[in-house]
Every structure is written in structure tokens, then in C-alpha cells.
């Protein structure tokens, strides 16, 4: 396995993987996401015909990197997609999720965790709650978040690496699942005073 290692900072920057994520299959080096990679990703998807119809909110670890406030390393970017429309177009949502996943892996060389969220109130669903300076500092209530995912599973080097419940297939290639918030990993970081930055709306961030 090819590994790119940063000797100075003692961190792995990338690994060669065979990744199967739905109909997207890549066999190459996948990197830890950087702001430069993510900017390239944004510049590609912002010109897609469906981009203006949806909200794209970065959650999890990557907002810390976007704010130059990295407290730990991450291998992916997490994006919640939502719509302000009361009408849910499942076929278009599947296209949005598939295309964003494809662009990230094939064109930008990082892994994207993306799903459609029926609830637009992202901060209240995150592991922590706001403090006056905009940094999450306290645990919110447990929440089961209803999401739509375009992936039944993800394989890395021919092994399934996801542990999602199968959920309900709404249309072919689109599953409805429940996401538990906060996760065990998020709780662990909070206990050790490793705080998540606020979710970031990418349209606001790049405007």
C-alpha cells in the first residue's frame, strides 16, 4: 500500500485505496481533505444545474480546518444537504448525492460523507451547542436524524467499512435511515475538550 507521510508533523497525508462508493469506484491515492481540495470541489459543484436549489452545510471535523482551527486529523468531509422546498424530489436528491460523491473522489481526491437531511436546523442537531463566540461547548439532547443516503455501503480494498443500518429503500439507489446524534466519537472528543466549530454554509463561506 502506498502511503504519503509527513515526517515533520508525523501524520499520514494520503493512502492508496480501492474505494467503492455506490457507482463510483476509484483505485488511487486518497488524501486527507484540505481547504485547497475543498475549494476545487466547490468550484465544480457550484455550476451544476441543481446547486441553487439546495443548502450545503459542512458539519463534523472539517469546519475546524476551514476556520484554521484544526484540533485533530480527519479523512473526510461531512456535508448535510437540505432543501427549502416542501416538495421532495427523490430522483434529483439521488443525483445531487451521487454527483457530489463522484466529484470528491474522482476529481478532488478526497472522501465525502454526504446525505440529505429533512431538517434545516443543523446546529441544534450537532453534538454541541453554541456559546457566544460561536464555538460549540455543551452536549445537546440525543436525536435520531432522518436522512437520505445514496449508498448502501462503502467498500475499501474490497472490505465493507461502513456500519449503517440498511434502512428503507425509497427509490432504487436511495435509502432512508436514522442517524444517531451525537455519535460515540463526538462524545469522546467533547469529554476531552476537543470542540467542534460551527457548521458552515458553503455558499456563505465562498461568496
PDB file of C-alpha atoms in Angstrom:
ATOM      1  CA  UNK A   1       0.000   0.000   0.000  1.00  0.00           C
ATOM      2  CA  UNK A   2       1.364   3.405  -0.996  1.00  0.00           C
ATOM      3  CA  UNK A   3       1.406   5.817   1.945  1.00  0.00           C
ATOM      4  CA  UNK A   4       2.270   9.518   1.833  1.00  0.00           C
ATOM      5  CA  UNK A   5       3.738  10.553   5.179  1.00  0.00           C
ATOM      6  CA  UNK A   6       4.561  13.982   6.579  1.00  0.00           C
ATOM      7  CA  UNK A   7       7.732  13.356   8.590  1.00  0.00           C
ATOM      8  CA  UNK A   8       7.744  16.811  10.158  1.00  0.00           C
ATOM      9  CA  UNK A   9       4.239  16.632  11.588  1.00  0.00           C
ATOM     10  CA  UNK A  10       4.172  12.826  11.966  1.00  0.00           C
ATOM     11  CA  UNK A  11       0.902  12.390  10.085  1.00  0.00           C
ATOM     12  CA  UNK A  12      -0.238  10.303   7.130  1.00  0.00           C
ATOM     13  CA  UNK A  13      -1.365  12.620   4.314  1.00  0.00           C
ATOM     14  CA  UNK A  14      -2.735  10.015   1.925  1.00  0.00           C
ATOM     15  CA  UNK A  15      -3.084   6.315   1.180  1.00  0.00           C
ATOM     16  CA  UNK A  16      -3.644   4.304  -1.962  1.00  0.00           C
ATOM     17  CA  UNK A  17      -7.080   2.691  -1.770  1.00  0.00           C
ATOM     18  CA  UNK A  18      -9.537   0.821  -3.917  1.00  0.00           C
ATOM     19  CA  UNK A  19     -12.790   2.521  -2.905  1.00  0.00           C
ATOM     20  CA  UNK A  20     -16.278   1.519  -3.991  1.00  0.00           C
ATOM     21  CA  UNK A  21     -18.960   4.062  -3.073  1.00  0.00           C
ATOM     22  CA  UNK A  22     -22.135   3.218  -4.945  1.00  0.00           C
ATOM     23  CA  UNK A  23     -21.460   3.514  -8.677  1.00  0.00           C
ATOM     24  CA  UNK A  24     -18.194   5.394  -8.046  1.00  0.00           C
ATOM     25  CA  UNK A  25     -15.076   3.217  -7.981  1.00  0.00           C
ATOM     26  CA  UNK A  26     -11.570   4.658  -7.670  1.00  0.00           C
ATOM     27  CA  UNK A  27      -8.205   2.972  -7.301  1.00  0.00           C
ATOM     28  CA  UNK A  28      -5.703   5.667  -6.376  1.00  0.00           C
ATOM     29  CA  UNK A  29      -4.278   7.765  -3.548  1.00  0.00           C
ATOM     30  CA  UNK A  30      -6.989   9.362  -1.414  1.00  0.00           C
ATOM     31  CA  UNK A  31      -5.829  12.320   0.693  1.00  0.00           C
ATOM     32  CA  UNK A  32      -6.857  13.885   3.930  1.00  0.00           C
ATOM     33  CA  UNK A  33      -9.054  16.795   2.777  1.00  0.00           C
ATOM     34  CA  UNK A  34      -7.535  20.266   2.686  1.00  0.00           C
ATOM     35  CA  UNK A  35      -9.130  23.645   2.111  1.00  0.00           C
ATOM     36  CA  UNK A  36      -7.495  23.772  -1.322  1.00  0.00           C
ATOM     37  CA  UNK A  37      -9.119  20.457  -2.296  1.00  0.00           C
ATOM     38  CA  UNK A  38     -12.468  21.565  -0.926  1.00  0.00           C
ATOM     39  CA  UNK A  39     -12.310  24.866  -2.806  1.00  0.00           C
ATOM     40  CA  UNK A  40     -11.770  22.898  -6.009  1.00  0.00           C
ATOM     41  CA  UNK A  41     -14.779  20.737  -5.105  1.00  0.00           C
ATOM     42  CA  UNK A  42     -16.951  23.818  -4.530  1.00  0.00           C
ATOM     43  CA  UNK A  43     -15.891  25.426  -7.807  1.00  0.00           C
ATOM     44  CA  UNK A  44     -17.027  22.307  -9.654  1.00  0.00           C
ATOM     45  CA  UNK A  45     -20.393  21.720  -7.980  1.00  0.00           C
ATOM     46  CA  UNK A  46     -21.449  25.391  -7.900  1.00  0.00           C
ATOM     47  CA  UNK A  47     -22.014  25.237 -11.656  1.00  0.00           C
ATOM     48  CA  UNK A  48     -24.268  22.177 -11.504  1.00  0.00           C
ATOM     49  CA  UNK A  49     -27.896  22.848 -12.532  1.00  0.00           C
ATOM     50  CA  UNK A  50     -29.267  21.728  -9.160  1.00  0.00           C
ATOM     51  CA  UNK A  51     -26.824  23.628  -6.923  1.00  0.00           C
ATOM     52  CA  UNK A  52     -29.013  26.698  -6.340  1.00  0.00           C
ATOM     53  CA  UNK A  53     -31.954  24.568  -5.155  1.00  0.00           C
ATOM     54  CA  UNK A  54     -30.223  23.077  -2.120  1.00  0.00           C
ATOM     55  CA  UNK A  55     -28.394  24.054   1.056  1.00  0.00           C
ATOM     56  CA  UNK A  56     -24.944  22.531   1.578  1.00  0.00           C
ATOM     57  CA  UNK A  57     -23.784  22.644   5.196  1.00  0.00           C
ATOM     58  CA  UNK A  58     -20.369  21.349   6.260  1.00  0.00           C
ATOM     59  CA  UNK A  59     -20.505  19.688   9.679  1.00  0.00           C
ATOM     60  CA  UNK A  60     -18.239  17.461  11.749  1.00  0.00           C
ATOM     61  CA  UNK A  61     -14.477  17.981  11.780  1.00  0.00           C
ATOM     62  CA  UNK A  62     -13.894  19.922   8.581  1.00  0.00           C
ATOM     63  CA  UNK A  63     -15.282  23.311   9.733  1.00  0.00           C
ATOM     64  CA  UNK A  64     -12.300  23.450  12.116  1.00  0.00           C
ATOM     65  CA  UNK A  65      -9.993  23.121   9.113  1.00  0.00           C
ATOM     66  CA  UNK A  66     -11.945  25.727   7.130  1.00  0.00           C
ATOM     67  CA  UNK A  67     -11.521  28.115  10.073  1.00  0.00           C
ATOM     68  CA  UNK A  68      -7.813  27.296  10.502  1.00  0.00           C
ATOM     69  CA  UNK A  69      -8.644  25.783  13.865  1.00  0.00           C
ATOM     70  CA  UNK A  70      -7.684  22.127  13.357  1.00  0.00           C
ATOM     71  CA  UNK A  71      -7.628  20.160  16.616  1.00  0.00           C
ATOM     72  CA  UNK A  72      -7.426  16.650  15.146  1.00  0.00           C
ATOM     73  CA  UNK A  73      -6.852  14.954  11.792  1.00  0.00           C
ATOM     74  CA  UNK A  74      -9.728  13.813   9.585  1.00  0.00           C
ATOM     75  CA  UNK A  75     -10.051  11.624   6.491  1.00  0.00           C
ATOM     76  CA  UNK A  76     -13.309  13.025   5.161  1.00  0.00           C
ATOM     77  CA  UNK A  77     -15.648  15.965   4.763  1.00  0.00           C
ATOM     78  CA  UNK A  78     -19.213  15.707   6.088  1.00  0.00           C
ATOM     79  CA  UNK A  79     -21.971  17.583   4.275  1.00  0.00           C
ATOM     80  CA  UNK A  80     -25.643  17.856   5.141  1.00  0.00           C
ATOM     81  CA  UNK A  81     -27.815  18.693   2.137  1.00  0.00           C
ATOM     82  CA  UNK A  82     -31.290  20.136   2.603  1.00  0.00           C
ATOM     83  CA  UNK A  83     -33.976  21.916   0.622  1.00  0.00           C
ATOM     84  CA  UNK A  84     -36.169  24.897   1.440  1.00  0.00           C
ATOM     85  CA  UNK A  85     -38.904  23.458  -0.757  1.00  0.00           C
ATOM     86  CA  UNK A  86     -41.769  21.495   0.765  1.00  0.00           C
ATOM     87  CA  UNK A  87     -41.681  19.173  -2.256  1.00  0.00           C
ATOM     88  CA  UNK A  88     -39.100  16.416  -2.045  1.00  0.00           C
ATOM     89  CA  UNK A  89     -37.717  15.290  -5.414  1.00  0.00           C
ATOM     90  CA  UNK A  90     -36.134  11.934  -4.570  1.00  0.00           C
ATOM     91  CA  UNK A  91     -34.689  11.405  -8.040  1.00  0.00           C
ATOM     92  CA  UNK A  92     -32.935  14.771  -8.024  1.00  0.00           C
ATOM     93  CA  UNK A  93     -31.662  14.243  -4.470  1.00  0.00           C
ATOM     94  CA  UNK A  94     -30.104  10.964  -5.598  1.00  0.00           C
ATOM     95  CA  UNK A  95     -28.411  12.795  -8.473  1.00  0.00           C
ATOM     96  CA  UNK A  96     -27.079  15.502  -6.114  1.00  0.00           C
ATOM     97  CA  UNK A  97     -25.642  12.999  -3.631  1.00  0.00           C
ATOM     98  CA  UNK A  98     -24.142  10.766  -6.315  1.00  0.00           C
ATOM     99  CA  UNK A  99     -22.568  13.622  -8.242  1.00  0.00           C
ATOM    100  CA  UNK A 100     -21.062  15.291  -5.166  1.00  0.00           C
ATOM    101  CA  UNK A 101     -19.596  11.956  -4.081  1.00  0.00           C
ATOM    102  CA  UNK A 102     -18.199  11.349  -7.560  1.00  0.00           C
ATOM    103  CA  UNK A 103     -16.632  14.812  -7.844  1.00  0.00           C
ATOM    104  CA  UNK A 104     -14.947  14.479  -4.449  1.00  0.00           C
ATOM    105  CA  UNK A 105     -13.437  11.058  -5.151  1.00  0.00           C
ATOM    106  CA  UNK A 106     -12.700  11.221  -8.875  1.00  0.00           C
ATOM    107  CA  UNK A 107     -11.772  14.871  -9.370  1.00  0.00           C
ATOM    108  CA  UNK A 108     -10.646  16.125  -5.947  1.00  0.00           C
ATOM    109  CA  UNK A 109      -9.060  13.008  -4.379  1.00  0.00           C
ATOM    110  CA  UNK A 110     -10.839  13.044  -1.007  1.00  0.00           C
ATOM    111  CA  UNK A 111     -13.717  11.113   0.531  1.00  0.00           C
ATOM    112  CA  UNK A 112     -17.022  12.892   1.072  1.00  0.00           C
ATOM    113  CA  UNK A 113     -19.670  11.758   3.559  1.00  0.00           C
ATOM    114  CA  UNK A 114     -22.874  13.341   2.259  1.00  0.00           C
ATOM    115  CA  UNK A 115     -26.560  12.836   2.932  1.00  0.00           C
ATOM    116  CA  UNK A 116     -29.856  14.643   2.619  1.00  0.00           C
ATOM    117  CA  UNK A 117     -31.256  15.991   5.885  1.00  0.00           C
ATOM    118  CA  UNK A 118     -35.008  16.596   6.200  1.00  0.00           C
ATOM    119  CA  UNK A 119     -34.399  19.179   8.944  1.00  0.00           C
ATOM    120  CA  UNK A 120     -32.730  22.506   8.083  1.00  0.00           C
ATOM    121  CA  UNK A 121     -31.797  23.300  11.713  1.00  0.00           C
ATOM    122  CA  UNK A 122     -28.272  21.881  11.584  1.00  0.00           C
ATOM    123  CA  UNK A 123     -26.700  23.493  14.679  1.00  0.00           C
ATOM    124  CA  UNK A 124     -29.315  22.047  17.033  1.00  0.00           C
ATOM    125  CA  UNK A 125     -28.646  18.592  15.676  1.00  0.00           C
ATOM    126  CA  UNK A 126     -24.911  18.724  16.180  1.00  0.00           C
ATOM    127  CA  UNK A 127     -23.009  17.238  19.092  1.00  0.00           C
ATOM    128  CA  UNK A 128     -22.578  20.531  20.916  1.00  0.00           C
ATOM    129  CA  UNK A 129     -24.457  23.792  21.450  1.00  0.00           C
ATOM    130  CA  UNK A 130     -23.477  27.383  20.786  1.00  0.00           C
ATOM    131  CA  UNK A 131     -21.508  29.636  23.063  1.00  0.00           C
ATOM    132  CA  UNK A 132     -21.333  33.397  22.468  1.00  0.00           C
ATOM    133  CA  UNK A 133     -18.144  33.123  20.434  1.00  0.00           C
ATOM    134  CA  UNK A 134     -19.741  30.620  18.046  1.00  0.00           C
ATOM    135  CA  UNK A 135     -17.867  27.576  19.316  1.00  0.00           C
ATOM    136  CA  UNK A 136     -19.786  24.506  20.453  1.00  0.00           C
ATOM    137  CA  UNK A 137     -19.217  23.795  24.132  1.00  0.00           C
ATOM    138  CA  UNK A 138     -22.043  21.683  25.524  1.00  0.00           C
ATOM    139  CA  UNK A 139     -23.806  18.466  24.616  1.00  0.00           C
ATOM    140  CA  UNK A 140     -27.230  18.651  23.037  1.00  0.00           C
ATOM    141  CA  UNK A 141     -30.005  16.118  23.562  1.00  0.00           C
ATOM    142  CA  UNK A 142     -29.792  12.766  21.801  1.00  0.00           C
ATOM    143  CA  UNK A 143     -31.503  12.885  18.456  1.00  0.00           C
ATOM    144  CA  UNK A 144     -32.393  10.406  15.735  1.00  0.00           C
ATOM    145  CA  UNK A 145     -31.962  12.279  12.497  1.00  0.00           C
ATOM    146  CA  UNK A 146     -33.886  11.104   9.427  1.00  0.00           C
ATOM    147  CA  UNK A 147     -31.604  11.180   6.398  1.00  0.00           C
ATOM    148  CA  UNK A 148     -31.455  10.012   2.796  1.00  0.00           C
ATOM    149  CA  UNK A 149     -28.287   8.297   1.572  1.00  0.00           C
ATOM    150  CA  UNK A 150     -27.282   7.195  -1.925  1.00  0.00           C
ATOM    151  CA  UNK A 151     -25.025   4.465  -0.538  1.00  0.00           C
ATOM    152  CA  UNK A 152     -25.966   1.036   0.747  1.00  0.00           C
ATOM    153  CA  UNK A 153     -22.365   0.612   1.929  1.00  0.00           C
ATOM    154  CA  UNK A 154     -18.807   1.737   1.194  1.00  0.00           C
ATOM    155  CA  UNK A 155     -16.027  -0.726   0.407  1.00  0.00           C
ATOM    156  CA  UNK A 156     -12.334  -0.039   0.904  1.00  0.00           C
ATOM    157  CA  UNK A 157      -9.897  -2.579  -0.543  1.00  0.00           C
ATOM    158  CA  UNK A 158     -12.847  -4.959  -1.062  1.00  0.00           C
ATOM    159  CA  UNK A 159     -13.988  -4.801   2.574  1.00  0.00           C
ATOM    160  CA  UNK A 160     -17.195  -3.121   3.732  1.00  0.00           C
ATOM    161  CA  UNK A 161     -16.114  -0.350   6.116  1.00  0.00           C
ATOM    162  CA  UNK A 162     -19.482   1.233   6.905  1.00  0.00           C
ATOM    163  CA  UNK A 163     -21.746   0.131   9.743  1.00  0.00           C
ATOM    164  CA  UNK A 164     -25.011   1.731   8.686  1.00  0.00           C
ATOM    165  CA  UNK A 165     -28.387   0.082   9.122  1.00  0.00           C
ATOM    166  CA  UNK A 166     -29.754  -0.896   5.716  1.00  0.00           C
ATOM    167  CA  UNK A 167     -32.759   1.368   6.148  1.00  0.00           C
ATOM    168  CA  UNK A 168     -35.669   1.676   3.739  1.00  0.00           C
ATOM    169  CA  UNK A 169     -35.050   1.974   0.005  1.00  0.00           C
ATOM    170  CA  UNK A 170     -37.279   4.902  -1.025  1.00  0.00           C
ATOM    171  CA  UNK A 171     -36.461   4.629  -4.723  1.00  0.00           C
ATOM    172  CA  UNK A 172     -33.822   2.490  -6.399  1.00  0.00           C
ATOM    173  CA  UNK A 173     -30.438   3.617  -5.098  1.00  0.00           C
ATOM    174  CA  UNK A 174     -31.717   5.928  -2.329  1.00  0.00           C
ATOM    175  CA  UNK A 175     -32.138   4.792   1.284  1.00  0.00           C
ATOM    176  CA  UNK A 176     -33.831   6.414   4.263  1.00  0.00           C
ATOM    177  CA  UNK A 177     -32.006   5.850   7.542  1.00  0.00           C
ATOM    178  CA  UNK A 178     -31.823   7.150  11.097  1.00  0.00           C
ATOM    179  CA  UNK A 179     -28.599   8.841  12.193  1.00  0.00           C
ATOM    180  CA  UNK A 180     -27.857   8.933  15.916  1.00  0.00           C
ATOM    181  CA  UNK A 181     -26.575  12.285  17.182  1.00  0.00           C
ATOM    182  CA  UNK A 182     -24.226  12.697  18.967  1.00  0.00           C
ATOM    183  CA  UNK A 183     -22.005   9.792  17.949  1.00  0.00           C
ATOM    184  CA  UNK A 184     -19.665   7.991  20.311  1.00  0.00           C
ATOM    185  CA  UNK A 185     -16.692   9.681  18.624  1.00  0.00           C
ATOM    186  CA  UNK A 186     -18.234  13.122  19.063  1.00  0.00           C
ATOM    187  CA  UNK A 187     -18.941  12.467  22.730  1.00  0.00           C
ATOM    188  CA  UNK A 188     -15.375  11.305  23.303  1.00  0.00           C
ATOM    189  CA  UNK A 189     -13.963  14.497  21.809  1.00  0.00           C
ATOM    190  CA  UNK A 190     -16.320  16.688  23.799  1.00  0.00           C
ATOM    191  CA  UNK A 191     -15.339  14.968  27.060  1.00  0.00           C
ATOM    192  CA  UNK A 192     -11.689  15.647  26.222  1.00  0.00           C
ATOM    193  CA  UNK A 193     -12.448  19.317  25.463  1.00  0.00           C
ATOM    194  CA  UNK A 194     -11.884  18.995  21.736  1.00  0.00           C
ATOM    195  CA  UNK A 195     -14.588  21.274  20.399  1.00  0.00           C
ATOM    196  CA  UNK A 196     -16.248  21.300  17.005  1.00  0.00           C
ATOM    197  CA  UNK A 197     -16.524  24.603  15.170  1.00  0.00           C
ATOM    198  CA  UNK A 198     -19.962  25.687  13.992  1.00  0.00           C
ATOM    199  CA  UNK A 199     -21.436  24.146  10.828  1.00  0.00           C
ATOM    200  CA  UNK A 200     -20.602  26.168   7.719  1.00  0.00           C
ATOM    201  CA  UNK A 201     -22.891  27.024   4.826  1.00  0.00           C
ATOM    202  CA  UNK A 202     -20.586  26.680   1.842  1.00  0.00           C
ATOM    203  CA  UNK A 203     -22.483  29.254  -0.222  1.00  0.00           C
ATOM    204  CA  UNK A 204     -21.916  31.823   2.510  1.00  0.00           C
ATOM    205  CA  UNK A 205     -18.308  30.773   3.045  1.00  0.00           C
ATOM    206  CA  UNK A 206     -17.318  31.166  -0.616  1.00  0.00           C
ATOM    207  CA  UNK A 207     -19.429  34.163  -1.629  1.00  0.00           C
TER     208      UNK A 207
END
